[in-house]
């Protein structure tokens, strides 16, 4: 009986550790959801109206995170108290979640390209209409400049995204300095479109 008890104790320890991790993940999801929800207004200003859906993602994270916290607590408490009813409920919920995750993965795989095209299109529209230029303090320009400098890109696709934009009309430049590999370089003059001077494709990095 000793090996059986040892195995049971080990399983109990594993259950407690596993569900503690689930609790932490759930709390992280709730925190992420709150961060997205509180910052959704900034996302809208930078990326356009479509990014209002970030708020929905925030709600989803909050709800899903709360459920994960409850699930983790249920698993921990059931293991500590050795409550069979609670543990059975826990495993049934885990089975349902596993099936739901498979279904969600199929849906995501099927609609990723469609969602990506919508996001890129709306982001391009926001860039053309609201971007002002390098070192401008408005939230849209600041966000796009940070985005392009961080990802070493130029617009949504490349420098041609600025053609006919509010930025080009105002400055008569082909691209802003944030498109350049070295914004302080003399070659970064808003007209030299050499790949040596400016960054090119970015959409390809997102599966294009």
mmCIF file of C-alpha atoms in Angstrom:
data_model
loop_
_atom_site.group_PDB
_atom_site.id
_atom_site.type_symbol
_atom_site.label_atom_id
_atom_site.label_comp_id
_atom_site.label_asym_id
_atom_site.label_seq_id
_atom_site.Cartn_x
_atom_site.Cartn_y
_atom_site.Cartn_z
ATOM 1 C CA UNK A 1 0.000 0.000 0.000
ATOM 2 C CA UNK A 2 2.950 2.319 0.608
ATOM 3 C CA UNK A 3 3.761 2.756 -3.117
ATOM 4 C CA UNK A 4 0.085 3.479 -3.790
ATOM 5 C CA UNK A 5 -0.025 6.139 -1.089
ATOM 6 C CA UNK A 6 3.219 7.646 -2.356
ATOM 7 C CA UNK A 7 1.845 7.784 -5.889
ATOM 8 C CA UNK A 8 -1.380 9.365 -4.666
ATOM 9 C CA UNK A 9 0.552 11.961 -2.675
ATOM 10 C CA UNK A 10 2.672 12.749 -5.730
ATOM 11 C CA UNK A 11 -0.436 13.128 -7.891
ATOM 12 C CA UNK A 12 -1.951 15.419 -5.276
ATOM 13 C CA UNK A 13 1.193 17.567 -5.264
ATOM 14 C CA UNK A 14 1.202 17.736 -9.056
ATOM 15 C CA UNK A 15 -2.467 18.769 -9.052
ATOM 16 C CA UNK A 16 -1.821 21.543 -6.551
ATOM 17 C CA UNK A 17 1.221 22.849 -8.457
ATOM 18 C CA UNK A 18 -0.543 22.644 -11.821
ATOM 19 C CA UNK A 19 -3.586 24.513 -10.593
ATOM 20 C CA UNK A 20 -1.453 27.119 -8.878
ATOM 21 C CA UNK A 21 0.026 27.830 -12.301
ATOM 22 C CA UNK A 22 -3.506 28.015 -13.714
ATOM 23 C CA UNK A 23 -4.402 30.533 -11.003
ATOM 24 C CA UNK A 24 -1.415 32.692 -11.937
ATOM 25 C CA UNK A 25 -2.297 32.479 -15.638
ATOM 26 C CA UNK A 26 -5.883 33.459 -14.863
ATOM 27 C CA UNK A 27 -4.785 36.473 -12.835
ATOM 28 C CA UNK A 28 -2.434 37.469 -15.664
ATOM 29 C CA UNK A 29 -5.278 37.268 -18.178
ATOM 30 C CA UNK A 30 -7.472 39.451 -15.985
ATOM 31 C CA UNK A 31 -4.655 41.982 -15.665
ATOM 32 C CA UNK A 32 -4.067 41.942 -19.424
ATOM 33 C CA UNK A 33 -7.771 42.418 -20.052
ATOM 34 C CA UNK A 34 -7.900 45.420 -17.744
ATOM 35 C CA UNK A 35 -4.828 46.913 -19.440
ATOM 36 C CA UNK A 36 -6.384 46.481 -22.896
ATOM 37 C CA UNK A 37 -9.712 47.897 -21.721
ATOM 38 C CA UNK A 38 -8.126 50.952 -20.121
ATOM 39 C CA UNK A 39 -5.890 51.549 -23.156
ATOM 40 C CA UNK A 40 -8.507 50.890 -25.838
ATOM 41 C CA UNK A 41 -9.046 54.614 -26.468
ATOM 42 C CA UNK A 42 -5.384 55.008 -27.421
ATOM 43 C CA UNK A 43 -5.585 51.999 -29.744
ATOM 44 C CA UNK A 44 -8.560 53.569 -31.511
ATOM 45 C CA UNK A 45 -6.757 56.863 -32.036
ATOM 46 C CA UNK A 46 -3.626 55.189 -33.395
ATOM 47 C CA UNK A 47 -5.027 52.360 -35.513
ATOM 48 C CA UNK A 48 -8.491 53.601 -36.387
ATOM 49 C CA UNK A 49 -12.055 52.649 -35.574
ATOM 50 C CA UNK A 50 -11.585 48.929 -36.189
ATOM 51 C CA UNK A 51 -9.239 48.708 -33.231
ATOM 52 C CA UNK A 52 -12.250 49.347 -30.995
ATOM 53 C CA UNK A 53 -12.463 45.565 -31.071
ATOM 54 C CA UNK A 54 -9.424 45.573 -28.790
ATOM 55 C CA UNK A 55 -11.886 46.524 -26.066
ATOM 56 C CA UNK A 56 -13.810 43.332 -26.794
ATOM 57 C CA UNK A 57 -10.562 41.385 -26.506
ATOM 58 C CA UNK A 58 -10.091 43.045 -23.130
ATOM 59 C CA UNK A 59 -13.531 41.938 -21.986
ATOM 60 C CA UNK A 60 -12.809 38.431 -23.229
ATOM 61 C CA UNK A 61 -9.534 38.298 -21.289
ATOM 62 C CA UNK A 62 -11.248 39.511 -18.132
ATOM 63 C CA UNK A 63 -14.072 36.971 -18.387
ATOM 64 C CA UNK A 64 -11.848 34.095 -19.495
ATOM 65 C CA UNK A 65 -9.240 34.970 -16.878
ATOM 66 C CA UNK A 66 -11.870 35.013 -14.147
ATOM 67 C CA UNK A 67 -13.094 31.593 -15.243
ATOM 68 C CA UNK A 68 -9.536 30.262 -15.256
ATOM 69 C CA UNK A 69 -9.001 31.631 -11.738
ATOM 70 C CA UNK A 70 -12.143 29.861 -10.538
ATOM 71 C CA UNK A 71 -11.073 26.674 -12.302
ATOM 72 C CA UNK A 72 -7.599 26.817 -10.787
ATOM 73 C CA UNK A 73 -9.010 27.420 -7.335
ATOM 74 C CA UNK A 74 -11.432 24.532 -7.802
ATOM 75 C CA UNK A 75 -8.594 22.190 -8.774
ATOM 76 C CA UNK A 76 -6.373 23.303 -5.897
ATOM 77 C CA UNK A 77 -9.124 23.106 -3.302
ATOM 78 C CA UNK A 78 -10.371 19.776 -4.607
ATOM 79 C CA UNK A 79 -6.864 18.318 -4.431
ATOM 80 C CA UNK A 80 -6.171 19.688 -0.955
ATOM 81 C CA UNK A 81 -9.523 18.550 0.442
ATOM 82 C CA UNK A 82 -9.532 15.349 -1.644
ATOM 83 C CA UNK A 83 -13.094 16.157 -2.623
ATOM 84 C CA UNK A 84 -14.145 13.694 -5.330
ATOM 85 C CA UNK A 85 -17.200 15.666 -6.421
ATOM 86 C CA UNK A 86 -15.170 18.836 -6.842
ATOM 87 C CA UNK A 87 -12.401 17.019 -8.689
ATOM 88 C CA UNK A 88 -14.884 15.299 -11.012
ATOM 89 C CA UNK A 89 -16.461 18.660 -11.824
ATOM 90 C CA UNK A 90 -12.991 20.067 -12.410
ATOM 91 C CA UNK A 91 -12.016 17.328 -14.862
ATOM 92 C CA UNK A 92 -15.325 17.624 -16.732
ATOM 93 C CA UNK A 93 -14.797 21.369 -17.136
ATOM 94 C CA UNK A 94 -11.228 20.744 -18.313
ATOM 95 C CA UNK A 95 -12.557 18.311 -20.923
ATOM 96 C CA UNK A 96 -15.076 20.870 -22.176
ATOM 97 C CA UNK A 97 -12.362 23.540 -22.346
ATOM 98 C CA UNK A 98 -10.082 21.191 -24.266
ATOM 99 C CA UNK A 99 -12.798 20.514 -26.847
ATOM 100 C CA UNK A 100 -13.588 24.237 -27.079
ATOM 101 C CA UNK A 101 -9.905 25.038 -27.643
ATOM 102 C CA UNK A 102 -9.750 22.598 -30.542
ATOM 103 C CA UNK A 103 -12.833 24.213 -32.079
ATOM 104 C CA UNK A 104 -11.393 27.700 -31.523
ATOM 105 C CA UNK A 105 -8.095 26.694 -33.124
ATOM 106 C CA UNK A 106 -9.952 25.523 -36.225
ATOM 107 C CA UNK A 107 -11.892 28.804 -36.423
ATOM 108 C CA UNK A 108 -8.760 30.916 -35.926
ATOM 109 C CA UNK A 109 -6.916 28.966 -38.599
ATOM 110 C CA UNK A 110 -9.812 29.449 -41.013
ATOM 111 C CA UNK A 111 -10.271 33.189 -40.442
ATOM 112 C CA UNK A 112 -6.727 34.423 -39.742
ATOM 113 C CA UNK A 113 -6.125 35.681 -43.278
ATOM 114 C CA UNK A 114 -9.505 37.408 -43.387
ATOM 115 C CA UNK A 115 -8.978 39.144 -40.040
ATOM 116 C CA UNK A 116 -5.442 40.125 -41.017
ATOM 117 C CA UNK A 117 -6.614 41.776 -44.239
ATOM 118 C CA UNK A 118 -9.225 43.812 -42.359
ATOM 119 C CA UNK A 119 -6.743 44.982 -39.712
ATOM 120 C CA UNK A 120 -4.137 45.964 -42.308
ATOM 121 C CA UNK A 121 -6.716 47.792 -44.413
ATOM 122 C CA UNK A 122 -8.102 49.805 -41.504
ATOM 123 C CA UNK A 123 -4.612 50.537 -40.185
ATOM 124 C CA UNK A 124 -3.617 51.859 -43.604
ATOM 125 C CA UNK A 125 -6.675 54.108 -43.679
ATOM 126 C CA UNK A 126 -5.815 55.534 -40.262
ATOM 127 C CA UNK A 127 -2.204 56.082 -41.355
ATOM 128 C CA UNK A 128 -3.198 57.970 -44.490
ATOM 129 C CA UNK A 129 -5.748 60.194 -42.781
ATOM 130 C CA UNK A 130 -4.276 60.917 -39.350
ATOM 131 C CA UNK A 131 -0.498 60.543 -39.431
ATOM 132 C CA UNK A 132 1.262 63.934 -39.184
ATOM 133 C CA UNK A 133 4.980 63.166 -39.255
ATOM 134 C CA UNK A 134 8.167 62.358 -37.395
ATOM 135 C CA UNK A 135 8.470 63.764 -33.854
ATOM 136 C CA UNK A 136 4.867 64.945 -33.801
ATOM 137 C CA UNK A 137 3.244 64.660 -30.390
ATOM 138 C CA UNK A 138 -0.287 63.670 -31.351
ATOM 139 C CA UNK A 139 -1.191 60.136 -30.307
ATOM 140 C CA UNK A 140 -1.557 58.786 -33.853
ATOM 141 C CA UNK A 141 1.800 60.063 -35.080
ATOM 142 C CA UNK A 142 3.561 59.108 -31.871
ATOM 143 C CA UNK A 143 2.113 55.601 -32.019
ATOM 144 C CA UNK A 144 2.967 55.050 -35.669
ATOM 145 C CA UNK A 145 6.485 56.434 -35.260
ATOM 146 C CA UNK A 146 7.123 54.131 -32.317
ATOM 147 C CA UNK A 147 5.663 51.222 -34.289
ATOM 148 C CA UNK A 148 7.798 51.841 -37.385
ATOM 149 C CA UNK A 149 11.002 52.459 -35.454
ATOM 150 C CA UNK A 150 10.484 49.403 -33.280
ATOM 151 C CA UNK A 151 9.641 47.019 -36.133
ATOM 152 C CA UNK A 152 12.012 48.605 -38.657
ATOM 153 C CA UNK A 153 9.232 49.103 -41.165
ATOM 154 C CA UNK A 154 7.654 51.856 -43.233
ATOM 155 C CA UNK A 155 3.890 52.185 -43.072
ATOM 156 C CA UNK A 156 1.695 49.120 -43.270
ATOM 157 C CA UNK A 157 3.274 47.688 -46.425
ATOM 158 C CA UNK A 158 6.067 50.048 -47.503
ATOM 159 C CA UNK A 159 6.767 53.721 -48.261
ATOM 160 C CA UNK A 160 4.074 53.817 -50.970
ATOM 161 C CA UNK A 161 1.468 53.784 -48.188
ATOM 162 C CA UNK A 162 2.164 57.493 -47.695
ATOM 163 C CA UNK A 163 1.242 58.316 -51.284
ATOM 164 C CA UNK A 164 -1.730 60.682 -51.223
ATOM 165 C CA UNK A 165 -1.735 60.735 -47.430
ATOM 166 C CA UNK A 166 -2.332 63.778 -45.262
ATOM 167 C CA UNK A 167 1.372 63.635 -44.391
ATOM 168 C CA UNK A 168 2.484 63.786 -48.031
ATOM 169 C CA UNK A 169 0.030 66.532 -48.904
ATOM 170 C CA UNK A 170 1.252 68.653 -46.003
ATOM 171 C CA UNK A 171 5.008 68.045 -46.391
ATOM 172 C CA UNK A 172 5.385 66.997 -50.044
ATOM 173 C CA UNK A 173 7.646 64.171 -48.810
ATOM 174 C CA UNK A 174 7.439 60.536 -49.863
ATOM 175 C CA UNK A 175 7.932 59.135 -46.359
ATOM 176 C CA UNK A 176 8.733 60.318 -42.804
ATOM 177 C CA UNK A 177 12.078 59.932 -41.049
ATOM 178 C CA UNK A 178 10.695 57.103 -38.928
ATOM 179 C CA UNK A 179 10.826 54.961 -42.082
ATOM 180 C CA UNK A 180 14.602 55.275 -42.248
ATOM 181 C CA UNK A 181 17.117 52.788 -40.958
ATOM 182 C CA UNK A 182 18.973 55.811 -39.587
ATOM 183 C CA UNK A 183 16.606 58.782 -39.132
ATOM 184 C CA UNK A 184 19.569 61.090 -38.534
ATOM 185 C CA UNK A 185 21.285 60.175 -41.809
ATOM 186 C CA UNK A 186 21.521 62.856 -44.498
ATOM 187 C CA UNK A 187 20.239 60.285 -46.988
ATOM 188 C CA UNK A 188 17.003 60.133 -45.011
ATOM 189 C CA UNK A 189 15.502 63.104 -46.807
ATOM 190 C CA UNK A 190 11.957 61.931 -47.417
ATOM 191 C CA UNK A 191 12.616 61.255 -51.096
ATOM 192 C CA UNK A 192 15.426 58.703 -51.319
ATOM 193 C CA UNK A 193 13.536 55.401 -51.467
ATOM 194 C CA UNK A 194 16.580 53.142 -51.668
ATOM 195 C CA UNK A 195 16.306 49.983 -49.580
ATOM 196 C CA UNK A 196 19.680 50.956 -48.145
ATOM 197 C CA UNK A 197 18.088 54.073 -46.649
ATOM 198 C CA UNK A 198 14.562 53.079 -45.679
ATOM 199 C CA UNK A 199 12.867 49.971 -44.362
ATOM 200 C CA UNK A 200 10.567 48.211 -46.769
ATOM 201 C CA UNK A 201 8.002 45.458 -46.261
ATOM 202 C CA UNK A 202 6.261 44.947 -42.944
ATOM 203 C CA UNK A 203 3.052 43.098 -43.837
ATOM 204 C CA UNK A 204 5.112 40.017 -44.678
ATOM 205 C CA UNK A 205 6.112 39.763 -41.035
ATOM 206 C CA UNK A 206 2.496 39.145 -40.133
ATOM 207 C CA UNK A 207 2.039 36.237 -42.467
ATOM 208 C CA UNK A 208 1.581 38.100 -45.759
#
